[in-house]
Amino acid sequence: MKIFRLTLAAALLTAGTLAATSAQAQAPLKIGYTDVQYVLAQMPESKQIESDLKAYNTQLEAQLKSKYADYQAKGEAYQKGEATMTDVVKADKQKELQTLQQSIQEFQQSAQQSLQQKQQTLLKPALDKLQKNIDLVADENGFTYVFNSDGGGSPLLLHAPKEGDISDLVLKKMGITPGAAAPIKSGPTSAPTTTPAVNKAATPTKTKIKTK
């Protein structure tokens, strides 16, 4: 879940470190940690987020397939009529196909960015809710600092005692019974690439559409 982890790092890395009050500053330092993926996987919002991302990706794939179908149809038409075309018409058709091919490549790149933006938008309410409850649990239990220990990308904790894990406390604070749930899936992390490779026989050039 690469994109998901990047979003979490931006939202929780600094916000998860709680400023100590003057009373806490005099008390022994107490550090807690939570597995963010573990908590998010059990929040009811997670299923809806995954469903919405999947639906959005399906829309992007449909648009990409439509663009490719148009490109392939025009490529086949060009090949069938190439022998009877004048040089001017032939050059115009080749330019049209090259433009369509470039449009497909640009759409694949923009789809990747669009998926990331969509995911960030869907995740924000859940992340805000999680942060609020992390702050409440930390204050109520006297934790001076809380870190993310889900181990994604660059883990913030390499070693910590089990008794410092407040993940279940955060779940209970939200009225959720803790359980062994699999990490939430973030949905697709790359632009749709389900279209077949360009058929050389249907195009006037040697270039294939590149998929990311």
Short mmCIF file of C-alpha atoms in Angstrom, two decimals:
data_model
loop_
_atom_site.label_atom_id
_atom_site.label_comp_id
_atom_site.label_asym_id
_atom_site.label_seq_id
_atom_site.Cartn_x
_atom_site.Cartn_y
_atom_site.Cartn_z
CA MET A 1 0.00 0.00 0.00
CA LYS A 2 2.59 2.54 -1.14
CA ILE A 3 0.46 5.63 -1.74
CA PHE A 4 -1.45 5.00 1.49
CA ARG A 5 1.75 4.88 3.53
CA LEU A 6 3.05 8.10 1.98
CA THR A 7 -0.21 9.87 2.89
CA LEU A 8 -0.04 8.60 6.44
CA ALA A 9 3.55 9.71 6.84
CA ALA A 10 2.63 13.25 5.86
CA ALA A 11 -0.40 13.38 8.15
CA LEU A 12 0.86 11.57 11.24
CA LEU A 13 4.63 11.74 11.44
CA THR A 14 4.80 15.15 13.08
CA ALA A 15 1.22 15.38 14.33
CA GLY A 16 1.60 12.10 16.19
CA THR A 17 4.34 13.59 18.40
CA LEU A 18 2.50 15.17 21.31
CA ALA A 19 3.85 18.28 23.06
CA ALA A 20 4.40 17.66 26.76
CA THR A 21 2.65 19.86 29.30
CA SER A 22 4.59 21.43 32.16
CA ALA A 23 3.29 18.70 34.46
CA GLN A 24 4.44 15.96 32.05
CA ALA A 25 7.82 17.61 31.67
CA GLN A 26 8.47 16.95 35.36
CA ALA A 27 7.18 13.36 35.16
CA PRO A 28 9.12 10.42 33.69
CA LEU A 29 9.07 10.40 29.90
CA LYS A 30 6.40 8.01 28.58
CA ILE A 31 6.51 6.99 24.93
CA GLY A 32 3.77 5.08 23.13
CA TYR A 33 3.46 3.75 19.60
CA THR A 34 0.64 2.63 17.38
CA ASP A 35 0.39 0.56 14.21
CA VAL A 36 -1.53 2.96 12.01
CA GLN A 37 -2.30 0.34 9.35
CA TYR A 38 -3.68 -2.01 12.00
CA VAL A 39 -6.02 0.67 13.33
CA LEU A 40 -7.16 1.96 9.95
CA ALA A 41 -7.90 -1.57 8.72
CA GLN A 42 -10.51 -1.95 11.45
CA MET A 43 -12.16 1.44 11.08
CA PRO A 44 -15.53 1.16 9.27
CA GLU A 45 -14.46 3.91 6.86
CA SER A 46 -11.77 1.68 5.38
CA LYS A 47 -14.13 -0.49 3.33
CA GLN A 48 -15.86 2.52 1.81
CA ILE A 49 -12.55 4.14 0.95
CA GLU A 50 -11.36 1.00 -0.82
CA SER A 51 -14.68 0.67 -2.65
CA ASP A 52 -14.62 4.28 -3.82
CA LEU A 53 -11.03 3.98 -5.04
CA LYS A 54 -11.85 0.83 -6.97
CA ALA A 55 -14.84 2.51 -8.63
CA TYR A 56 -12.76 5.54 -9.55
CA ASN A 57 -10.05 3.36 -11.05
CA THR A 58 -12.68 1.51 -13.09
CA GLN A 59 -13.79 4.83 -14.58
CA LEU A 60 -10.23 5.69 -15.55
CA GLU A 61 -9.74 2.28 -17.14
CA ALA A 62 -12.94 2.70 -19.18
CA GLN A 63 -11.71 6.06 -20.51
CA LEU A 64 -8.33 4.60 -21.37
CA LYS A 65 -9.90 1.64 -23.21
CA SER A 66 -12.13 4.02 -25.16
CA LYS A 67 -9.13 6.09 -26.25
CA TYR A 68 -7.23 2.99 -27.27
CA ALA A 69 -10.19 1.56 -29.21
CA ASP A 70 -10.44 4.78 -31.21
CA TYR A 71 -6.71 4.73 -31.88
CA GLN A 72 -6.73 1.11 -32.99
CA ALA A 73 -9.79 1.53 -35.23
CA LYS A 74 -8.23 4.49 -37.02
CA GLY A 75 -4.95 2.64 -37.33
CA GLU A 76 -6.66 -0.31 -39.03
CA ALA A 77 -8.59 2.03 -41.34
CA TYR A 78 -5.36 3.73 -42.29
CA GLN A 79 -3.68 0.45 -43.14
CA LYS A 80 -6.59 -0.72 -45.28
CA GLY A 81 -6.73 2.50 -47.30
CA GLU A 82 -3.04 3.36 -47.35
CA ALA A 83 -2.47 2.03 -50.86
CA THR A 84 -5.03 4.41 -52.38
CA MET A 85 -4.14 7.50 -50.34
CA THR A 86 -2.31 10.49 -51.75
CA ASP A 87 0.86 11.54 -49.98
CA VAL A 88 -0.92 14.52 -48.42
CA VAL A 89 -3.77 12.40 -47.03
CA LYS A 90 -1.34 9.73 -45.86
CA ALA A 91 0.76 12.27 -43.97
CA ASP A 92 -2.37 13.75 -42.38
CA LYS A 93 -3.57 10.32 -41.20
CA GLN A 94 -0.16 9.48 -39.78
CA LYS A 95 -0.09 12.75 -37.86
CA GLU A 96 -3.58 12.04 -36.49
CA LEU A 97 -2.52 8.60 -35.26
CA GLN A 98 0.62 9.98 -33.63
CA THR A 99 -1.49 12.60 -31.84
CA LEU A 100 -3.87 9.93 -30.56
CA GLN A 101 -0.97 7.82 -29.37
CA GLN A 102 0.52 10.75 -27.47
CA SER A 103 -2.89 11.50 -25.96
CA ILE A 104 -3.09 7.95 -24.57
CA GLN A 105 0.35 8.23 -23.01
CA GLU A 106 -0.49 11.57 -21.41
CA PHE A 107 -3.77 10.20 -20.07
CA GLN A 108 -1.97 7.30 -18.38
CA GLN A 109 0.34 9.76 -16.61
CA SER A 110 -2.47 12.05 -15.49
CA ALA A 111 -4.50 9.04 -14.29
CA GLN A 112 -1.72 8.16 -11.85
CA GLN A 113 -1.77 11.65 -10.37
CA SER A 114 -5.55 11.67 -10.28
CA LEU A 115 -5.64 8.39 -8.34
CA GLN A 116 -3.24 9.77 -5.75
CA GLN A 117 -5.28 12.94 -5.31
CA LYS A 118 -8.50 10.96 -5.02
CA GLN A 119 -6.99 8.73 -2.37
CA GLN A 120 -5.75 11.67 -0.32
CA THR A 121 -9.21 13.24 -0.44
CA LEU A 122 -10.92 10.02 0.67
CA LEU A 123 -8.40 9.39 3.44
CA LYS A 124 -8.47 12.83 5.05
CA PRO A 125 -11.63 12.38 7.19
CA ALA A 126 -10.43 8.99 8.47
CA LEU A 127 -6.96 10.36 9.24
CA ASP A 128 -8.42 13.35 11.07
CA LYS A 129 -10.59 11.02 13.16
CA LEU A 130 -7.64 8.77 13.92
CA GLN A 131 -5.43 11.68 14.95
CA LYS A 132 -8.11 13.06 17.27
CA ASN A 133 -8.42 9.70 19.05
CA ILE A 134 -4.65 9.23 19.25
CA ASP A 135 -4.43 12.60 21.01
CA LEU A 136 -7.22 11.64 23.43
CA VAL A 137 -5.67 8.26 24.28
CA ALA A 138 -2.23 9.81 24.74
CA ASP A 139 -3.53 12.53 27.07
CA GLU A 140 -5.66 10.13 29.12
CA ASN A 141 -2.85 7.61 29.54
CA GLY A 142 0.01 10.02 30.08
CA PHE A 143 1.96 9.34 26.89
CA THR A 144 4.36 12.15 26.10
CA TYR A 145 5.11 10.93 22.57
CA VAL A 146 3.36 8.52 20.19
CA PHE A 147 5.02 7.13 17.09
CA ASN A 148 3.86 5.14 14.08
CA SER A 149 5.23 1.59 14.10
CA ASP A 150 3.52 0.05 11.07
CA GLY A 151 6.89 -0.59 9.40
CA GLY A 152 5.95 0.84 6.03
CA GLY A 153 8.66 2.47 3.95
CA SER A 154 10.80 4.02 6.67
CA PRO A 155 9.70 2.68 10.08
CA LEU A 156 9.80 5.17 12.93
CA LEU A 157 10.49 2.49 15.55
CA LEU A 158 12.99 -0.29 15.26
CA HIS A 159 12.36 -1.74 18.72
CA ALA A 160 9.75 -1.15 21.40
CA PRO A 161 8.14 -3.09 24.28
CA LYS A 162 4.70 -4.50 23.61
CA GLU A 163 3.19 -2.69 26.57
CA GLY A 164 3.81 0.61 24.79
CA ASP A 165 1.42 -0.26 21.95
CA ILE A 166 -1.77 1.80 22.31
CA SER A 167 -3.42 0.59 19.07
CA ASP A 168 -6.13 -1.39 20.86
CA LEU A 169 -6.81 1.53 23.20
CA VAL A 170 -7.35 3.80 20.19
CA LEU A 171 -9.76 1.26 18.66
CA LYS A 172 -11.71 0.97 21.92
CA LYS A 173 -11.85 4.76 22.14
CA MET A 174 -13.64 4.71 18.77
CA GLY A 175 -15.98 1.96 19.96
CA ILE A 176 -14.33 -0.73 17.85
CA THR A 177 -13.52 -4.17 19.27
CA PRO A 178 -9.86 -4.94 18.49
CA GLY A 179 -9.20 -7.93 16.28
CA ALA A 180 -6.62 -9.39 13.92
CA ALA A 181 -7.53 -7.60 10.69
CA ALA A 182 -5.49 -7.49 7.53
CA PRO A 183 -4.08 -4.07 6.57
CA ILE A 184 -6.44 -1.96 4.50
CA LYS A 185 -5.73 -2.01 0.79
CA SER A 186 -5.30 1.34 -0.81
CA GLY A 187 -6.62 0.29 -4.19
CA PRO A 188 -4.59 0.70 -7.40
CA THR A 189 -1.29 2.51 -7.06
CA SER A 190 -0.63 2.99 -10.73
CA ALA A 191 -2.47 4.17 -13.80
CA PRO A 192 -4.77 1.64 -15.50
CA THR A 193 -2.76 -0.58 -17.83
CA THR A 194 -5.27 -3.23 -18.81
CA THR A 195 -5.32 -2.32 -22.51
CA PRO A 196 -3.52 -4.71 -24.86
CA ALA A 197 -0.26 -3.75 -26.51
CA VAL A 198 -0.56 -1.83 -29.74
CA ASN A 199 -0.93 -4.07 -32.74
CA LYS A 200 1.88 -3.23 -35.15
CA ALA A 201 -0.21 -4.35 -38.08
CA ALA A 202 -2.84 -1.74 -37.20
CA THR A 203 -0.48 1.23 -37.04
CA PRO A 204 1.66 3.09 -39.55
CA THR A 205 4.62 3.47 -37.21
CA LYS A 206 6.92 1.15 -35.28
CA THR A 207 6.30 2.88 -31.98
CA LYS A 208 4.26 1.05 -29.31
CA ILE A 209 2.16 2.70 -26.67
CA LYS A 210 4.16 2.68 -23.46
CA THR A 211 2.39 1.56 -20.34
CA LYS A 212 3.42 2.70 -16.92
#
